[in-house]
């Protein structure tokens, strides 16, 4: 459903055909197109704030305007989750492919580079102690298309605590192309909104699970489970503390689908026709 939205900024480098689902914008973009967009941004040093809204983003954004605006302000918004695609189909929005942040990162890590491209330089900001270091070592040992140039686990302080000039200078000194943030969705998006204009890296995104996947602390679901929308089941197996979030999100999603179906049925109901006047 392509509609105008007053808060959406124009993209500095390309026209965007945005499709809106419950107040969040989505780019109808394939994985291959997303990879090329990131590499172009790295090559041209074009600012690119990537959001990857999933069902949890969609739900949280209904009650948190600042969180919602962080997605609206992004330069690229990719549908990360099969429930988003199901809603898009229900609402007739032409979003055909799920582009998960972790899949995008994996493609950037392993797909061959063009002759004019150098390895993408990434910096991990966030994650549990020691995990970013493991992820950095894994990338630098087996990747030819990506290099980790730094990492920092700032702990669980406030936004002020983890936005100091010293921390930002450390990130800038790494000369990274891509800052991968892992602080929890709301905090991560807020940190990006607050600090991205102070960072030299052109590309930034909150990809919360990526650092754990790359480090090997958490295994990603098999591809077939991702394709049929069962990745949540696998994630609960890997991280049992997630069950409450997925249960709550699932209940909200079902209520949302029923509400959409009800509205569609009402909109399709035939209107009463006036009887022709009697002669």
Short mmCIF file of C-alpha atoms in Angstrom, two decimals:
data_model
loop_
_atom_site.label_atom_id
_atom_site.label_comp_id
_atom_site.label_asym_id
_atom_site.label_seq_id
_atom_site.Cartn_x
_atom_site.Cartn_y
_atom_site.Cartn_z
CA UNK A 1 0.00 0.00 0.00
CA UNK A 2 1.98 2.95 -1.30
CA UNK A 3 0.89 6.09 0.50
CA UNK A 4 2.46 9.44 1.35
CA UNK A 5 3.55 9.98 4.92
CA UNK A 6 4.39 13.46 6.18
CA UNK A 7 7.25 12.46 8.49
CA UNK A 8 9.21 10.45 5.92
CA UNK A 9 12.38 12.20 4.79
CA UNK A 10 13.47 12.03 1.16
CA UNK A 11 16.38 9.68 0.56
CA UNK A 12 19.47 11.64 -0.46
CA UNK A 13 20.61 9.23 -3.18
CA UNK A 14 17.61 7.48 -4.69
CA UNK A 15 13.88 7.58 -5.05
CA UNK A 16 12.04 5.30 -2.66
CA UNK A 17 8.77 3.54 -3.29
CA UNK A 18 7.69 3.16 0.33
CA UNK A 19 4.88 0.91 1.47
CA UNK A 20 3.33 1.58 4.86
CA UNK A 21 2.14 -1.09 7.28
CA UNK A 22 0.65 0.15 10.56
CA UNK A 23 2.69 3.34 10.48
CA UNK A 24 6.04 1.81 9.51
CA UNK A 25 7.65 2.24 6.09
CA UNK A 26 9.04 -0.67 4.09
CA UNK A 27 11.17 -0.75 0.95
CA UNK A 28 10.08 -3.46 -1.48
CA UNK A 29 13.62 -4.67 -2.09
CA UNK A 30 15.20 -8.05 -2.74
CA UNK A 31 18.19 -9.40 -0.83
CA UNK A 32 20.42 -8.92 -3.87
CA UNK A 33 19.29 -5.30 -4.21
CA UNK A 34 19.92 -4.67 -0.51
CA UNK A 35 23.46 -6.08 -0.78
CA UNK A 36 24.16 -3.82 -3.75
CA UNK A 37 22.70 -0.80 -1.93
CA UNK A 38 25.03 -1.37 1.04
CA UNK A 39 28.08 -1.84 -1.17
CA UNK A 40 27.25 1.28 -3.15
CA UNK A 41 26.95 3.25 0.10
CA UNK A 42 30.32 1.95 1.28
CA UNK A 43 31.96 2.77 -2.06
CA UNK A 44 30.46 6.25 -2.35
CA UNK A 45 30.48 7.03 1.40
CA UNK A 46 26.74 7.72 1.24
CA UNK A 47 24.94 7.77 4.63
CA UNK A 48 22.76 4.68 4.98
CA UNK A 49 20.81 4.01 8.17
CA UNK A 50 19.21 0.58 7.79
CA UNK A 51 16.23 -0.52 9.88
CA UNK A 52 15.02 -4.12 9.79
CA UNK A 53 11.51 -4.08 11.30
CA UNK A 54 10.10 -7.42 12.39
CA UNK A 55 6.84 -8.16 14.20
CA UNK A 56 8.30 -7.01 17.52
CA UNK A 57 9.27 -3.66 15.93
CA UNK A 58 5.77 -3.31 14.52
CA UNK A 59 4.15 -3.93 17.90
CA UNK A 60 6.51 -1.73 19.91
CA UNK A 61 6.13 1.13 17.44
CA UNK A 62 2.38 1.33 18.10
CA UNK A 63 3.01 2.64 21.63
CA UNK A 64 6.40 4.33 21.28
CA UNK A 65 6.48 7.31 18.88
CA UNK A 66 10.24 7.79 19.24
CA UNK A 67 10.86 4.17 18.29
CA UNK A 68 8.46 4.45 15.36
CA UNK A 69 10.17 7.64 14.17
CA UNK A 70 13.57 5.94 14.26
CA UNK A 71 12.32 3.57 11.55
CA UNK A 72 10.67 6.41 9.61
CA UNK A 73 13.97 8.32 9.68
CA UNK A 74 15.98 5.39 8.32
CA UNK A 75 17.28 5.41 4.75
CA UNK A 76 16.39 1.77 4.13
CA UNK A 77 13.69 -0.28 5.87
CA UNK A 78 13.69 -4.02 5.17
CA UNK A 79 10.95 -6.49 6.08
CA UNK A 80 12.60 -8.83 8.58
CA UNK A 81 10.02 -11.47 9.43
CA UNK A 82 7.43 -13.62 7.71
CA UNK A 83 4.54 -12.01 9.67
CA UNK A 84 5.42 -8.73 7.93
CA UNK A 85 5.12 -10.44 4.54
CA UNK A 86 1.80 -12.03 5.54
CA UNK A 87 0.45 -8.63 6.60
CA UNK A 88 1.76 -7.08 3.39
CA UNK A 89 -0.10 -9.68 1.35
CA UNK A 90 -3.26 -9.10 3.36
CA UNK A 91 -2.97 -5.34 2.81
CA UNK A 92 -1.94 -5.75 -0.85
CA UNK A 93 1.44 -4.11 -0.33
CA UNK A 94 3.95 -5.39 -2.93
CA UNK A 95 6.58 -6.66 -0.50
CA UNK A 96 7.48 -10.09 -1.81
CA UNK A 97 10.73 -11.00 -0.10
CA UNK A 98 11.86 -11.18 3.49
CA UNK A 99 15.27 -9.57 3.93
CA UNK A 100 16.41 -10.43 7.44
CA UNK A 101 19.23 -8.35 8.86
CA UNK A 102 21.21 -11.49 9.69
CA UNK A 103 20.80 -12.79 6.13
CA UNK A 104 21.89 -9.45 4.69
CA UNK A 105 24.98 -9.49 6.91
CA UNK A 106 25.80 -13.05 5.90
CA UNK A 107 25.55 -12.17 2.21
CA UNK A 108 27.80 -9.15 2.70
CA UNK A 109 30.27 -11.38 4.50
CA UNK A 110 30.49 -14.17 1.95
CA UNK A 111 29.31 -13.02 -1.50
CA UNK A 112 32.11 -12.13 -3.95
CA UNK A 113 33.19 -8.53 -4.30
CA UNK A 114 33.16 -6.49 -7.48
CA UNK A 115 36.66 -5.59 -8.75
CA UNK A 116 36.25 -1.98 -7.61
CA UNK A 117 35.20 -2.93 -4.07
CA UNK A 118 37.38 -3.56 -1.04
CA UNK A 119 36.34 -5.78 1.88
CA UNK A 120 33.57 -4.16 3.91
CA UNK A 121 35.00 -2.92 7.22
CA UNK A 122 32.64 -3.53 10.13
CA UNK A 123 32.63 -2.45 13.77
CA UNK A 124 30.55 -4.24 16.42
CA UNK A 125 29.04 -2.00 19.08
CA UNK A 126 27.24 -3.87 21.85
CA UNK A 127 26.56 -7.45 22.77
CA UNK A 128 27.56 -9.39 25.90
CA UNK A 129 31.16 -9.22 27.12
CA UNK A 130 33.50 -11.23 24.95
CA UNK A 131 30.96 -12.00 22.22
CA UNK A 132 31.94 -9.16 19.87
CA UNK A 133 35.58 -10.21 20.15
CA UNK A 134 34.65 -13.77 19.15
CA UNK A 135 32.62 -12.44 16.25
CA UNK A 136 35.51 -10.23 15.13
CA UNK A 137 37.93 -13.17 15.19
CA UNK A 138 35.50 -15.36 13.24
CA UNK A 139 35.12 -12.75 10.50
CA UNK A 140 38.82 -12.05 10.18
CA UNK A 141 39.65 -15.75 9.97
CA UNK A 142 37.25 -16.84 7.25
CA UNK A 143 36.00 -13.82 5.28
CA UNK A 144 37.47 -12.28 2.16
CA UNK A 145 34.57 -9.88 1.56
CA UNK A 146 34.46 -8.45 5.09
CA UNK A 147 36.91 -7.34 7.75
CA UNK A 148 36.19 -6.51 11.39
CA UNK A 149 38.16 -3.40 12.33
CA UNK A 150 36.96 -2.98 15.90
CA UNK A 151 34.44 -3.74 18.61
CA UNK A 152 33.18 -2.43 21.92
CA UNK A 153 30.82 -3.84 24.54
CA UNK A 154 29.77 -0.69 26.43
CA UNK A 155 27.69 -2.46 29.06
CA UNK A 156 24.19 -1.62 30.21
CA UNK A 157 24.51 2.06 30.97
CA UNK A 158 22.22 4.88 29.90
CA UNK A 159 22.31 6.44 26.45
CA UNK A 160 24.46 9.19 27.95
CA UNK A 161 26.89 6.61 29.34
CA UNK A 162 27.35 4.88 25.98
CA UNK A 163 27.41 8.01 23.82
CA UNK A 164 30.54 9.66 25.19
CA UNK A 165 32.97 11.46 22.87
CA UNK A 166 35.61 8.87 23.77
CA UNK A 167 33.46 5.95 22.59
CA UNK A 168 32.48 7.72 19.38
CA UNK A 169 36.12 8.64 18.72
CA UNK A 170 37.10 4.98 19.15
CA UNK A 171 34.57 3.96 16.51
CA UNK A 172 35.70 6.70 14.13
CA UNK A 173 39.37 5.79 14.59
CA UNK A 174 38.63 2.30 13.27
CA UNK A 175 37.70 3.77 9.85
CA UNK A 176 34.75 1.37 9.67
CA UNK A 177 32.32 1.35 6.77
CA UNK A 178 29.52 -0.32 8.72
CA UNK A 179 28.71 0.01 12.43
CA UNK A 180 26.66 -2.98 13.62
CA UNK A 181 24.79 -2.08 16.81
CA UNK A 182 23.55 -4.69 19.29
CA UNK A 183 21.92 -3.02 22.30
CA UNK A 184 18.32 -4.23 22.17
CA UNK A 185 15.97 -2.85 19.53
CA UNK A 186 14.65 0.28 21.27
CA UNK A 187 17.94 1.29 22.83
CA UNK A 188 19.86 0.48 19.68
CA UNK A 189 17.61 2.55 17.43
CA UNK A 190 17.72 5.42 19.93
CA UNK A 191 21.53 5.25 20.06
CA UNK A 192 21.72 5.39 16.28
CA UNK A 193 19.33 8.36 16.11
CA UNK A 194 21.41 10.19 18.69
CA UNK A 195 24.89 9.47 17.34
CA UNK A 196 24.85 8.69 13.64
CA UNK A 197 25.67 12.25 12.56
CA UNK A 198 28.80 12.08 14.75
CA UNK A 199 30.07 8.87 13.16
CA UNK A 200 32.24 8.70 10.06
CA UNK A 201 31.02 5.27 9.00
CA UNK A 202 28.46 5.69 6.21
CA UNK A 203 26.43 2.59 7.11
CA UNK A 204 24.80 1.82 10.44
CA UNK A 205 22.15 -0.63 11.59
CA UNK A 206 20.87 -2.30 14.71
CA UNK A 207 21.26 -6.04 14.02
CA UNK A 208 20.78 -7.42 17.49
CA UNK A 209 21.25 -11.16 16.93
CA UNK A 210 24.04 -10.92 14.36
CA UNK A 211 26.90 -10.68 16.83
CA UNK A 212 25.73 -13.87 18.58
CA UNK A 213 25.24 -15.69 15.27
CA UNK A 214 28.69 -14.73 13.98
CA UNK A 215 30.37 -15.58 17.29
CA UNK A 216 28.70 -19.00 17.25
CA UNK A 217 26.98 -18.47 20.61
CA UNK A 218 23.55 -18.92 19.02
CA UNK A 219 22.78 -21.05 15.98
CA UNK A 220 20.42 -19.66 13.38
CA UNK A 221 17.34 -21.64 12.38
CA UNK A 222 17.52 -23.95 9.35
CA UNK A 223 16.56 -22.24 6.10
CA UNK A 224 13.32 -24.20 5.74
CA UNK A 225 12.14 -22.94 9.15
CA UNK A 226 12.98 -19.37 8.16
CA UNK A 227 10.99 -19.72 4.94
CA UNK A 228 7.81 -21.01 6.56
CA UNK A 229 7.84 -18.55 9.46
CA UNK A 230 8.99 -20.93 12.21
CA UNK A 231 12.27 -19.25 13.08
CA UNK A 232 10.67 -18.04 16.32
CA UNK A 233 10.34 -21.68 17.44
CA UNK A 234 14.04 -22.28 16.86
CA UNK A 235 15.01 -19.05 18.61
CA UNK A 236 13.11 -20.15 21.72
CA UNK A 237 15.05 -23.41 21.66
CA UNK A 238 18.32 -21.50 21.45
CA UNK A 239 17.31 -18.68 23.84
CA UNK A 240 14.48 -19.87 26.14
CA UNK A 241 14.12 -16.42 27.73
CA UNK A 242 12.57 -15.21 24.46
CA UNK A 243 9.37 -17.25 24.87
CA UNK A 244 7.41 -14.47 26.60
CA UNK A 245 8.19 -12.00 23.84
CA UNK A 246 7.19 -14.42 21.10
CA UNK A 247 4.01 -15.44 22.90
CA UNK A 248 2.98 -11.81 23.36
CA UNK A 249 3.89 -10.90 19.78
CA UNK A 250 2.00 -13.91 18.43
CA UNK A 251 -1.17 -13.01 20.33
CA UNK A 252 -0.97 -9.43 19.06
CA UNK A 253 -0.41 -10.63 15.50
CA UNK A 254 -3.48 -12.88 15.55
CA UNK A 255 -5.63 -10.06 16.92
CA UNK A 256 -4.26 -7.77 14.24
CA UNK A 257 -5.02 -10.21 11.43
CA UNK A 258 -8.59 -10.72 12.64
CA UNK A 259 -9.05 -6.95 12.87
CA UNK A 260 -7.76 -6.47 9.31
CA UNK A 261 -10.01 -9.22 7.99
CA UNK A 262 -13.00 -7.68 9.75
CA UNK A 263 -12.27 -4.26 8.26
CA UNK A 264 -11.83 -5.74 4.80
CA UNK A 265 -15.13 -7.59 5.10
CA UNK A 266 -16.92 -4.40 6.15
CA UNK A 267 -15.36 -2.47 3.27
CA UNK A 268 -16.52 -5.09 0.80
CA UNK A 269 -20.09 -5.25 2.14
CA UNK A 270 -22.59 -4.05 -0.51
CA UNK A 271 -24.16 -0.72 0.23
CA UNK A 272 -27.93 -0.49 0.41
CA UNK A 273 -29.31 0.79 -2.84
CA UNK A 274 -32.12 3.28 -2.80
CA UNK A 275 -35.37 2.04 -4.26
CA UNK A 276 -36.36 3.73 -7.50
CA UNK A 277 -39.08 6.35 -7.06
CA UNK A 278 -42.58 5.15 -7.67
CA UNK A 279 -44.29 6.55 -10.76
#
